[in-house]
C-alpha positions as protocol buffer text, in pm:
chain_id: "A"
residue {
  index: 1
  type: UNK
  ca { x: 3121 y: -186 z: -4394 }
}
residue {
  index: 2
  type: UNK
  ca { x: 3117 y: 158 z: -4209 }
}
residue {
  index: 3
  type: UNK
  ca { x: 3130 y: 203 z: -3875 }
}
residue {
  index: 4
  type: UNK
  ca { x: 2850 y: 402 z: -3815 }
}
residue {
  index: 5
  type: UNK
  ca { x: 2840 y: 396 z: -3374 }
}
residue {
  index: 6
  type: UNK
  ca { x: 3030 y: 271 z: -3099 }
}
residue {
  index: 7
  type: UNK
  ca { x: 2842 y: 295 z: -2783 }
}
residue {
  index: 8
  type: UNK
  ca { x: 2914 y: 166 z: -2436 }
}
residue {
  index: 9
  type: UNK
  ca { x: 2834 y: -185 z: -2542 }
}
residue {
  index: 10
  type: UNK
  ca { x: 2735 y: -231 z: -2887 }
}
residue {
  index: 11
  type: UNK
  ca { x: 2902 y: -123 z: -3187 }
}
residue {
  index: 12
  type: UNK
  ca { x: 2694 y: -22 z: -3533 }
}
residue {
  index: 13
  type: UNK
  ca { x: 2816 y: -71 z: -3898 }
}
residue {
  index: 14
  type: UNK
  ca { x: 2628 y: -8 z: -4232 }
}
residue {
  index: 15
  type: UNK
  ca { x: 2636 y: -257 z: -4473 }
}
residue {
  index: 16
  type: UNK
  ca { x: 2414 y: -146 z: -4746 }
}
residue {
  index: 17
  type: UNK
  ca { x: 2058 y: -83 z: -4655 }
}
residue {
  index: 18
  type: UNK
  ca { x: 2100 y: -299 z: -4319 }
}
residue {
  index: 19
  type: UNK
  ca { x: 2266 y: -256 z: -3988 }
}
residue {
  index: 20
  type: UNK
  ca { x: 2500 y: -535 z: -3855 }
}
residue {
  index: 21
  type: UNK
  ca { x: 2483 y: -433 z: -3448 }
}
residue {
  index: 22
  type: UNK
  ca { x: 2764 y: -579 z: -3255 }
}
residue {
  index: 23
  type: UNK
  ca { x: 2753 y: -663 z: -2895 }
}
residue {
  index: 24
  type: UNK
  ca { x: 3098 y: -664 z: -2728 }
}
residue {
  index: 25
  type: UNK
  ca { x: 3223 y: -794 z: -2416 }
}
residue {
  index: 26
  type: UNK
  ca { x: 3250 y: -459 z: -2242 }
}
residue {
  index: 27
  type: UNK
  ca { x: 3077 y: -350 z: -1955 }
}
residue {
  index: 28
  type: UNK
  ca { x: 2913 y: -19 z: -1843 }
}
residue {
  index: 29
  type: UNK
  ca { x: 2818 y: 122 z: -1463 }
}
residue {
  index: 30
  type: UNK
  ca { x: 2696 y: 456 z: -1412 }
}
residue {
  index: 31
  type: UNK
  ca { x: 2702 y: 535 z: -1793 }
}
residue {
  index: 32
  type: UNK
  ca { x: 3105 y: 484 z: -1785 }
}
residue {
  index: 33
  type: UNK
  ca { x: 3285 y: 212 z: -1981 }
}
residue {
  index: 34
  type: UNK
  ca { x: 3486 y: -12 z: -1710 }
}
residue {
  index: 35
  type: UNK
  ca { x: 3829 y: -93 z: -1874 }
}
residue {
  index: 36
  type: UNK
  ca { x: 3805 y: -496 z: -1831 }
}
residue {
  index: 37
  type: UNK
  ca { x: 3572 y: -714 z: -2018 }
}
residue {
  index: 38
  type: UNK
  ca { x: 3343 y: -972 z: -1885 }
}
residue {
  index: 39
  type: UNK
  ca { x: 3416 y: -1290 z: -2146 }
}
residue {
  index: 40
  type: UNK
  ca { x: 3095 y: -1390 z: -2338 }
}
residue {
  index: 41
  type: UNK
  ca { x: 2896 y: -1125 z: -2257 }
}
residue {
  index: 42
  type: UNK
  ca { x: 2832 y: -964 z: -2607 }
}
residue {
  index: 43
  type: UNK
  ca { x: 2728 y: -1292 z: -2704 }
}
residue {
  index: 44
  type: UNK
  ca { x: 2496 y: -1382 z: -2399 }
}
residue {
  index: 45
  type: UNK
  ca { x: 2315 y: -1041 z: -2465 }
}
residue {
  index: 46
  type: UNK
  ca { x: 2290 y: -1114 z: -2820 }
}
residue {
  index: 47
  type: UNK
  ca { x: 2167 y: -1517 z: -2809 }
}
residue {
  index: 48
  type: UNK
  ca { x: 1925 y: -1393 z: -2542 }
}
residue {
  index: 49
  type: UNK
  ca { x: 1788 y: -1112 z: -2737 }
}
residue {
  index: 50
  type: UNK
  ca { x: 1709 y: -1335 z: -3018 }
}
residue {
  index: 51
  type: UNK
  ca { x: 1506 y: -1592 z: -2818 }
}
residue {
  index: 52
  type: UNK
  ca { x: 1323 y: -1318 z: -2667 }
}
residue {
  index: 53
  type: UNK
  ca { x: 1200 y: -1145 z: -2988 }
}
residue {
  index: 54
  type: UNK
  ca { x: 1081 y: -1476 z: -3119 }
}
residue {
  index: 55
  type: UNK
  ca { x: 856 y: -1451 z: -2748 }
}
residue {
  index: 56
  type: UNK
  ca { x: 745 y: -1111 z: -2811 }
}
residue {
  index: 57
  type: UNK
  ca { x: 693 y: -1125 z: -3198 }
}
residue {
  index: 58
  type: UNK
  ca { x: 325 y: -1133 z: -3176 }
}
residue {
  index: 59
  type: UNK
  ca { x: 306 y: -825 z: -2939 }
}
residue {
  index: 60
  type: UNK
  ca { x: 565 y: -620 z: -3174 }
}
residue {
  index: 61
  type: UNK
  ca { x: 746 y: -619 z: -3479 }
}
residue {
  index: 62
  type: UNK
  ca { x: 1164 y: -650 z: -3403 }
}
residue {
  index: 63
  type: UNK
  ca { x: 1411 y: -549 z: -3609 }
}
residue {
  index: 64
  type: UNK
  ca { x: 1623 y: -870 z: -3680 }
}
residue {
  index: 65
  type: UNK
  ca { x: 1657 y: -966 z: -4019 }
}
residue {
  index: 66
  type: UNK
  ca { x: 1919 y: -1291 z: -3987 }
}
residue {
  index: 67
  type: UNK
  ca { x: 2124 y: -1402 z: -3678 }
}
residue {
  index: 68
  type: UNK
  ca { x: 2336 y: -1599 z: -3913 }
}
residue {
  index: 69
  type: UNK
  ca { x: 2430 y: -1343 z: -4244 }
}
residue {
  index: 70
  type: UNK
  ca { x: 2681 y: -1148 z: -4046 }
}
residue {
  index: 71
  type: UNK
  ca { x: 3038 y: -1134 z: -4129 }
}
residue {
  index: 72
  type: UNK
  ca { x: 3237 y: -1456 z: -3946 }
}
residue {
  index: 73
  type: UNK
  ca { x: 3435 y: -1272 z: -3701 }
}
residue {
  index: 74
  type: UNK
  ca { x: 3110 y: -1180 z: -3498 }
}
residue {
  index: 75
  type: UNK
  ca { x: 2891 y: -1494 z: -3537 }
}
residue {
  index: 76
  type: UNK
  ca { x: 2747 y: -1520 z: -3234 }
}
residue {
  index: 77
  type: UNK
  ca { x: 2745 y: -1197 z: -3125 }
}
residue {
  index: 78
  type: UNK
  ca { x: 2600 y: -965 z: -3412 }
}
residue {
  index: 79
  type: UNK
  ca { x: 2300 y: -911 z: -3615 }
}
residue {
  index: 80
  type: UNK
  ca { x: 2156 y: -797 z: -3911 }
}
residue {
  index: 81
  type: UNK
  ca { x: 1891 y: -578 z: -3861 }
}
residue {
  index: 82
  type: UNK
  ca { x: 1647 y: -267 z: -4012 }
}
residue {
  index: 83
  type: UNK
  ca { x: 1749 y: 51 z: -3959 }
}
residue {
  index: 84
  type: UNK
  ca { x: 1516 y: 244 z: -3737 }
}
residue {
  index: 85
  type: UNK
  ca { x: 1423 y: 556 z: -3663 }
}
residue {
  index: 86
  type: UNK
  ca { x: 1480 y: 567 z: -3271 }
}
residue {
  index: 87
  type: UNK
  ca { x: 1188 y: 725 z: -3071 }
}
residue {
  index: 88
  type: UNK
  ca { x: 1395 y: 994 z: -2852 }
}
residue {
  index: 89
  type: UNK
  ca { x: 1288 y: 823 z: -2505 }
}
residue {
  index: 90
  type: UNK
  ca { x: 1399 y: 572 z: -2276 }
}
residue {
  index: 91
  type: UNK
  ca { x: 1117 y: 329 z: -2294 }
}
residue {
  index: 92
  type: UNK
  ca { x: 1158 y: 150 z: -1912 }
}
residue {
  index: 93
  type: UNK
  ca { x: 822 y: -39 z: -1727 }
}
residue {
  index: 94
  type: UNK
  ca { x: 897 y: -104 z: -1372 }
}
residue {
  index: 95
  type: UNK
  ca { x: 686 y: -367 z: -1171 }
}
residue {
  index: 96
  type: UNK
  ca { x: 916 y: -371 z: -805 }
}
residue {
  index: 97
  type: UNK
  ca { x: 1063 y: -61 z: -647 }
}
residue {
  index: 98
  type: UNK
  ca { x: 1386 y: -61 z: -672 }
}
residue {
  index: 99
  type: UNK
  ca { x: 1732 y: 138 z: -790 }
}
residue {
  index: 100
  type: UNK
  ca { x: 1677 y: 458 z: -883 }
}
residue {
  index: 101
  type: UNK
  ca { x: 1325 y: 442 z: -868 }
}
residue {
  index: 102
  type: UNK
  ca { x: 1335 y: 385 z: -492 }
}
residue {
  index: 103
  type: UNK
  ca { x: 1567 y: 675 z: -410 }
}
residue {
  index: 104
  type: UNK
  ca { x: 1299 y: 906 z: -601 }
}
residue {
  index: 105
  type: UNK
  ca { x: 984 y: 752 z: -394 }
}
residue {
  index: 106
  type: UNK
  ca { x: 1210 y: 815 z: -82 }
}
residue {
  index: 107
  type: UNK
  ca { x: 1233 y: 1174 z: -141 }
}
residue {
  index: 108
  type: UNK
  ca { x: 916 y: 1237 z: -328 }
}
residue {
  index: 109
  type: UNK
  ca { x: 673 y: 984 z: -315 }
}
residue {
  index: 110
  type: UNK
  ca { x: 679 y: 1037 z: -663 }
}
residue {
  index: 111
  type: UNK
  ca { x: 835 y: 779 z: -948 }
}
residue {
  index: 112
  type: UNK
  ca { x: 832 y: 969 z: -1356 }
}
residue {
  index: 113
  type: UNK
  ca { x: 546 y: 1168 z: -1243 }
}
residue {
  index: 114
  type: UNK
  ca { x: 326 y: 864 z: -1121 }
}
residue {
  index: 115
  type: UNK
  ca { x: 252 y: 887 z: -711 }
}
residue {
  index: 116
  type: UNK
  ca { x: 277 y: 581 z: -552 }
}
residue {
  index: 117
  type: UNK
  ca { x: 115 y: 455 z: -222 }
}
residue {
  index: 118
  type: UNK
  ca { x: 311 y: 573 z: 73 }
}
residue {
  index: 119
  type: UNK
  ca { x: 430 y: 295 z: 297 }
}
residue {
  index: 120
  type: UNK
  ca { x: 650 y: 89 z: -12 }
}
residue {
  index: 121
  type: UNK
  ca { x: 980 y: -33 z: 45 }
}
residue {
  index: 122
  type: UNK
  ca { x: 1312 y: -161 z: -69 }
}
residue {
  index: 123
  type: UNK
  ca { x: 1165 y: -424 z: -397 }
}
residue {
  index: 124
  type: UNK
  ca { x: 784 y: -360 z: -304 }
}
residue {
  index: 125
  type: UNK
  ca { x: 620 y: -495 z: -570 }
}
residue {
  index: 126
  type: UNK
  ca { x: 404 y: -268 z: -718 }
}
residue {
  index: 127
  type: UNK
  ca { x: 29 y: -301 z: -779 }
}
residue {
  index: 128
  type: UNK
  ca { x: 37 y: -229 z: -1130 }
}
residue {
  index: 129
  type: UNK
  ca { x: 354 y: -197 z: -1353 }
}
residue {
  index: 130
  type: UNK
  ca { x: 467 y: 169 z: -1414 }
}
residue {
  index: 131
  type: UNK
  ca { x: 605 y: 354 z: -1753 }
}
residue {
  index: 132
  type: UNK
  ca { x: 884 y: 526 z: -1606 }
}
residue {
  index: 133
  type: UNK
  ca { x: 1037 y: 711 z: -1933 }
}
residue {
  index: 134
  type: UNK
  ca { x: 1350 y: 877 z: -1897 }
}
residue {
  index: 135
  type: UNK
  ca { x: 1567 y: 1085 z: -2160 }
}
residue {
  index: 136
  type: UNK
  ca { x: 1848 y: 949 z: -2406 }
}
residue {
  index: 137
  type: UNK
  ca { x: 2139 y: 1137 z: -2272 }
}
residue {
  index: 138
  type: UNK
  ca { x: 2481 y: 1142 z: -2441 }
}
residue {
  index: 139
  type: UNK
  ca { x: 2715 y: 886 z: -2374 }
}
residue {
  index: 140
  type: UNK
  ca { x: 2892 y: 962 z: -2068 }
}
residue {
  index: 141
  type: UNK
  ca { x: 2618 y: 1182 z: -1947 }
}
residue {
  index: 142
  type: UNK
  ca { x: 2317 y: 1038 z: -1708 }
}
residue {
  index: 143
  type: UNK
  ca { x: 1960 y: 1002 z: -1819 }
}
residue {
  index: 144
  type: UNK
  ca { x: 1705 y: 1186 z: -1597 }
}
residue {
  index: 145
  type: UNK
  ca { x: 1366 y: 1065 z: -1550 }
}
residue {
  index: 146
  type: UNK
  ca { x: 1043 y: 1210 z: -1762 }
}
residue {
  index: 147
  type: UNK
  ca { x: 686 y: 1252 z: -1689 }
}
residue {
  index: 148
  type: UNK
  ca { x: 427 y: 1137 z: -1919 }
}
residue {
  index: 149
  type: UNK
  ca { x: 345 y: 1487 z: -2021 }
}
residue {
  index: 150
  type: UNK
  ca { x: 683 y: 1540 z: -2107 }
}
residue {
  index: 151
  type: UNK
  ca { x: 669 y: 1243 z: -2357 }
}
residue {
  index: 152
  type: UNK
  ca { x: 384 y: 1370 z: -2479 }
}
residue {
  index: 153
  type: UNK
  ca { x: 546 y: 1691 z: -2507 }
}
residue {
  index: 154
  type: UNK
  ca { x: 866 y: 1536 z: -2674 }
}
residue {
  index: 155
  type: UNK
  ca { x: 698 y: 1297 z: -2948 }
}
residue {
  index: 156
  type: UNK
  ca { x: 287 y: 1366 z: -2921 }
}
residue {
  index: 157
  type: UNK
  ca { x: 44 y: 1246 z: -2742 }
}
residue {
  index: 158
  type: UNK
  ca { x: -68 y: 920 z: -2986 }
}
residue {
  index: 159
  type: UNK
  ca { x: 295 y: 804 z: -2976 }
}
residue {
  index: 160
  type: UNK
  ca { x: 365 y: 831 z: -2648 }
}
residue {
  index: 161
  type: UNK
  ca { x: 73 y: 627 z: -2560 }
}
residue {
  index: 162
  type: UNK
  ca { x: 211 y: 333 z: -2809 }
}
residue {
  index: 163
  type: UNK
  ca { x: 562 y: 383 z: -2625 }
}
residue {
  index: 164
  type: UNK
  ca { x: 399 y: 342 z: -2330 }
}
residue {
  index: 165
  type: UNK
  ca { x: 113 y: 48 z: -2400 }
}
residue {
  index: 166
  type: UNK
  ca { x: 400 y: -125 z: -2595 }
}
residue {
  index: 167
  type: UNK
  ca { x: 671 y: -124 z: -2315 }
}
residue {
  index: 168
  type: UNK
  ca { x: 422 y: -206 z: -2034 }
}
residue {
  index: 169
  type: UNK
  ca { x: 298 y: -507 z: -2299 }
}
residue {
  index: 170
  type: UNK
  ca { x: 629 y: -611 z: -2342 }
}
residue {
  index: 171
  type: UNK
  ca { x: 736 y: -597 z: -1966 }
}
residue {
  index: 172
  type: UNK
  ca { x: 436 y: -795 z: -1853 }
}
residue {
  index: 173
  type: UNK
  ca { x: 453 y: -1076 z: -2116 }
}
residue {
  index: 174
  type: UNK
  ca { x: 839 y: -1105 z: -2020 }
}
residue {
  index: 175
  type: UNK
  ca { x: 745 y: -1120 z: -1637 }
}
residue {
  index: 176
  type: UNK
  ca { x: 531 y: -1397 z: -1695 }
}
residue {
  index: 177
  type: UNK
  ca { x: 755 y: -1639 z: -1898 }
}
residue {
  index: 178
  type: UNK
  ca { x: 985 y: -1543 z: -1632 }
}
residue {
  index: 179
  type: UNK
  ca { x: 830 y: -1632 z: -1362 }
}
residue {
  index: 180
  type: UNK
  ca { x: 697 y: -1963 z: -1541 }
}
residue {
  index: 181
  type: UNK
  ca { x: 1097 y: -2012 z: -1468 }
}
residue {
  index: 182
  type: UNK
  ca { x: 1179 y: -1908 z: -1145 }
}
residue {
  index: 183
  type: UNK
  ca { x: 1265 y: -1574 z: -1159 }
}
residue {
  index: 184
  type: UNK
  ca { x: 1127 y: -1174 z: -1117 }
}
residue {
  index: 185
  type: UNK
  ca { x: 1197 y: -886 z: -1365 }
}
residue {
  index: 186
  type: UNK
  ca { x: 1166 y: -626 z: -1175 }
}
residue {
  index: 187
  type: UNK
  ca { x: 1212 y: -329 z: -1435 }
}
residue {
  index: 188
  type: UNK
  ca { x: 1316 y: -327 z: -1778 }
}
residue {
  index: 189
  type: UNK
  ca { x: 1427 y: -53 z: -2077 }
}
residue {
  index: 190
  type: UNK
  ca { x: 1337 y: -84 z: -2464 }
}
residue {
  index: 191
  type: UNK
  ca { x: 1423 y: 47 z: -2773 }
}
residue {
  index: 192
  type: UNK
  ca { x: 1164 y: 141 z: -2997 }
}
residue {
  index: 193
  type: UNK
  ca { x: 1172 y: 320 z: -3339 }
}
residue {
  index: 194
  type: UNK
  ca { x: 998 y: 284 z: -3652 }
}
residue {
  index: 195
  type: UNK
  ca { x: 1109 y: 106 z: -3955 }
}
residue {
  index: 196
  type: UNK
  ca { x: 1098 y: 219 z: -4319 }
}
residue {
  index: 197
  type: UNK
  ca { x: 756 y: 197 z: -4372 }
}
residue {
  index: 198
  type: UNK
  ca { x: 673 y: 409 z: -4026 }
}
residue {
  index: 199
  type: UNK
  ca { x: 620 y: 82 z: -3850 }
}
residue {
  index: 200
  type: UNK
  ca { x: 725 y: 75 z: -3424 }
}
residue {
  index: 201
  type: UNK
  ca { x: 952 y: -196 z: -3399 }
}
residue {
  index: 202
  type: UNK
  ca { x: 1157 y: -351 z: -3143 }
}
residue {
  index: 203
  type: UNK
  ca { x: 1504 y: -241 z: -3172 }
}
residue {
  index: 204
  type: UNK
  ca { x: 1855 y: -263 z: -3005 }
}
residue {
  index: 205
  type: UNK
  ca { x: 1830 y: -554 z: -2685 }
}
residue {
  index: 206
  type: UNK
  ca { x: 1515 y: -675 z: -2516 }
}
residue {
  index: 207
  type: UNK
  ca { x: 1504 y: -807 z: -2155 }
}
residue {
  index: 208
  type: UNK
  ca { x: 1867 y: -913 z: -2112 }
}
residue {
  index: 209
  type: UNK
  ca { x: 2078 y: -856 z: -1801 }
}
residue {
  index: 210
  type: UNK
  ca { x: 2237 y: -553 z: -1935 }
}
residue {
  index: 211
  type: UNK
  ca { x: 1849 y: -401 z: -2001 }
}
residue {
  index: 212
  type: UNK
  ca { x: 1667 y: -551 z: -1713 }
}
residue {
  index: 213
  type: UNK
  ca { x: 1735 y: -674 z: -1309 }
}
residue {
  index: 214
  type: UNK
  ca { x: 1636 y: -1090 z: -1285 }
}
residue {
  index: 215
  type: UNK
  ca { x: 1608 y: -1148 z: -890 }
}
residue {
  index: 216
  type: UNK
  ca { x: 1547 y: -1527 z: -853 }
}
residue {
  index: 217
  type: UNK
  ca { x: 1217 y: -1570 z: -719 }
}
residue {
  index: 218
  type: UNK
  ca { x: 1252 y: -1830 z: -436 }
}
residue {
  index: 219
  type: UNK
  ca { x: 1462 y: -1579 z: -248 }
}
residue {
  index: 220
  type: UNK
  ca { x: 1223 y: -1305 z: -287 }
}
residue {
  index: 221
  type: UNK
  ca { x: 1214 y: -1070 z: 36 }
}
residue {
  index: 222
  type: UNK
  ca { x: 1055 y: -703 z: -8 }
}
residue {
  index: 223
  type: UNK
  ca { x: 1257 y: -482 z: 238 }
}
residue {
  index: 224
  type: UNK
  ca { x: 1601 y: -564 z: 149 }
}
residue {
  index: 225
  type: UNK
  ca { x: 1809 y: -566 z: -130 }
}
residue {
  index: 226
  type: UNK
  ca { x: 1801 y: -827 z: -364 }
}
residue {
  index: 227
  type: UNK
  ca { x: 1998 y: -1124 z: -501 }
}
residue {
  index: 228
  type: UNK
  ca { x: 2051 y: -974 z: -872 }
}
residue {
  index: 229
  type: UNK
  ca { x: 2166 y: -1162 z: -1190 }
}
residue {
  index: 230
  type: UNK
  ca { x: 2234 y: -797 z: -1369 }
}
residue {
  index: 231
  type: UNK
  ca { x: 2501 y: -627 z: -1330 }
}
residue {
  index: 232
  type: UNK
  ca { x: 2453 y: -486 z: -965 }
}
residue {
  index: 233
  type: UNK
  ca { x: 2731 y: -662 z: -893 }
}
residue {
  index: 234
  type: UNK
  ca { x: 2970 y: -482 z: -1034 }
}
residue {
  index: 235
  type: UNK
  ca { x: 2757 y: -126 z: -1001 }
}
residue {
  index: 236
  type: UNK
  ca { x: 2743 y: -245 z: -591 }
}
residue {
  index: 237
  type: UNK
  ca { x: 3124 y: -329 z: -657 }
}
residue {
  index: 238
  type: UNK
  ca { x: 3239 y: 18 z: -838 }
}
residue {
  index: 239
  type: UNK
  ca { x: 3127 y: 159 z: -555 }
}
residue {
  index: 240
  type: UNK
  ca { x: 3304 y: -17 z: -275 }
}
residue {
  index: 241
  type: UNK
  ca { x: 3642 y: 120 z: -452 }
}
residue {
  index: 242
  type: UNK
  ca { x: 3540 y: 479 z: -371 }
}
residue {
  index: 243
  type: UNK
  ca { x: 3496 y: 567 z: -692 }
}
residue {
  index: 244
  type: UNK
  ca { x: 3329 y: 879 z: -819 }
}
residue {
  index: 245
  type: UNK
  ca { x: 3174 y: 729 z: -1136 }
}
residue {
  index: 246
  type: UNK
  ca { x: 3304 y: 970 z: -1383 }
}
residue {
  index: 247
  type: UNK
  ca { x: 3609 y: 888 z: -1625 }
}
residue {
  index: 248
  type: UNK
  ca { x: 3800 y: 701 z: -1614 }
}
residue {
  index: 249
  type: UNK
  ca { x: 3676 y: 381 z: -1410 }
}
residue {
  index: 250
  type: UNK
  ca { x: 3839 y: 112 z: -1220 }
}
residue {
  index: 251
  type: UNK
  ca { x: 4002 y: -203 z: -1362 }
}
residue {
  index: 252
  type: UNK
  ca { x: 3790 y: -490 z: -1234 }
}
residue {
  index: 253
  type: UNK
  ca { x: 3961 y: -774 z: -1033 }
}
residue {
  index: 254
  type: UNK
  ca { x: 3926 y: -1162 z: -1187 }
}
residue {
  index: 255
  type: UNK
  ca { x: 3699 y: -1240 z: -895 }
}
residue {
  index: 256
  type: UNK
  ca { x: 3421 y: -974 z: -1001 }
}
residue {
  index: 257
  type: UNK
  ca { x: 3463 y: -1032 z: -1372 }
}
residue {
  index: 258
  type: UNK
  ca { x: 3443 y: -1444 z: -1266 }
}
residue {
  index: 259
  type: UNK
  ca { x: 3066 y: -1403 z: -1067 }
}
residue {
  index: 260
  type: UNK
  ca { x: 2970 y: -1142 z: -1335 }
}
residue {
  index: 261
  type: UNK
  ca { x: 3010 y: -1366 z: -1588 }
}
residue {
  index: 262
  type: UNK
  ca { x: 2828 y: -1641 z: -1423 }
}
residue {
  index: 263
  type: UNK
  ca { x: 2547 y: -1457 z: -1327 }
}
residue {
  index: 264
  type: UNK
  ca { x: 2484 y: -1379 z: -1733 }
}
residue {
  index: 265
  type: UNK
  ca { x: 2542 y: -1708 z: -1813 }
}
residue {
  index: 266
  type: UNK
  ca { x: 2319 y: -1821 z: -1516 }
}
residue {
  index: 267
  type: UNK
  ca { x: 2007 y: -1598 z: -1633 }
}
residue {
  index: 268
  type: UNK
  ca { x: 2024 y: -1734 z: -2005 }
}
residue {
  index: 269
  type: UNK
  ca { x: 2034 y: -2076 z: -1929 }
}
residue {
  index: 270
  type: UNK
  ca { x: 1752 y: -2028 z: -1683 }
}
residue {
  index: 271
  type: UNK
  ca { x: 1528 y: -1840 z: -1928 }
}
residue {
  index: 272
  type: UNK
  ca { x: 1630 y: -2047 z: -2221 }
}
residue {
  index: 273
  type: UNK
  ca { x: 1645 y: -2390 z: -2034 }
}
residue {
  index: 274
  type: UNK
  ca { x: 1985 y: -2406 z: -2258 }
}
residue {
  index: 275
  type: UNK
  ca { x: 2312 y: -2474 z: -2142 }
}
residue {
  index: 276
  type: UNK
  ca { x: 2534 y: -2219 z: -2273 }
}
């Protein structure tokens, strides 16, 4: 096999006409690579993944071809899948105001282009969910928001309406079997490309702690920050050290990598109803 990507998570081989797409244990803030693992991770984001395309598969077609046919070494924690051709957006729905989004509304009123009632705060939830595109920047550079016009712009107008009808599909069917289970998703990012016969699929992660923020619903206050099962932790963490999130990053102490991990672990058991 040939390595064909290494990215701040995942890493992609060929292996004839397929992909095998790896998900290691390392962890990114701020679109840096911290320098200590969190154990299990790859693995969480992977078994999660899987039992969320099997949810979605009706809405979209997903580019898994086994779970299982992958060399030994990664079982667990690698698939096969379809190569895709990757659309050249950030697909991300958000349905609470939050992160990012919230220091944009703050200064602008304005989230990707869409204007938003004035009067929100910290997690509002938002009357509709929003398509909140952003750009694919190069690893270790930042991704900056996009209007729908500039999707349009970028990839025409019929496709950007399918990027957009498909990630706001996608976000609301994942909301609701999450909430069936306790908990809010207040934003999530996809990966969508087509497949070799021109078909959008479902690439990459869906709706996993490394894509999405869980806040457990029963705790659910608008106007403050939230309980998070992502990995706020360690962003909210990072940022306590004083560091200026560029190369290179922090190591990150036992205790952090200990709650990190059992925040993942946490979320897939609750959305599963498995014990990991």
């Amino acid at each position: 096999m040939e390595l064909l990507h290494s990215g701040k998570v995942r890493d992609v081989y060929a292996d004839g006409e397929d992909l095998i797409l790896v998900a290691s244990d390392r962890i990114s803030v701020y679109d840096v690579v911290l320098p200590t693992p969190i154990p299990d991770k790859g693995k969480i984001l992977t078994q999660l993944s899987l039992w969320w395309f099997d949810q979605l598969a009706d809405l979209i077609p997903h580019h898994v071809i086994s779970a299982t046919d992958v060399p030994e070494e990664w079982a667990g924690r690698a698939i096969r899948c379809k190569r895709l051709r990757m659309a050249k957006v950030e697909c991300v729905a958000r349905g609470y105001l939050t992160g990012s989004g919230m220091k944009d509304y703050l200064a602008t009123g304005v989230v990707s282009g869409v204007r938003l009632p004035a009067g929100l705060v910290e997690a509002s939830k938002l009357a509709e969910p929003i398509f909140t595109p952003s750009t694919k920047a190069p690893m270790g550079e930042h991704d900056e928001p996009m209007t729908f016009p500039e999707v349009e712009k970028e990839v025409g107008a019929d496709v950007a309406a399918q990027l957009r009808d498909i990630t706001l599909d996608v976000y609301r069917r994942g909301a609701e079997i999450a909430a069936e289970r306790g908990l809010i998703i207040a934003d999530t990012k996809l990966e969508l490309g087509w497949d070799a016969d021109g078909v959008l699929t479902l690439g990459d992660e869906v709706l996993t702690p490394d894509s999405s923020r869980f806040w457990p619903g029963a705790d659910y206050r608008p106007g403050r920050v939230q309980f998070s099962f992502d990995k706020q932790y360690v962003r909210d963490w990072s940022m306590s050290t004083g560091w200026d999130k560029t190369p290179p990053a922090p190591e990150v102490p036992a205790d952090v990598v200990e709650v990190t991990r059992a925040r993942y672990v946490d979320v897939y058991e609750r959305i599963t109803g498995t014990r990991w």
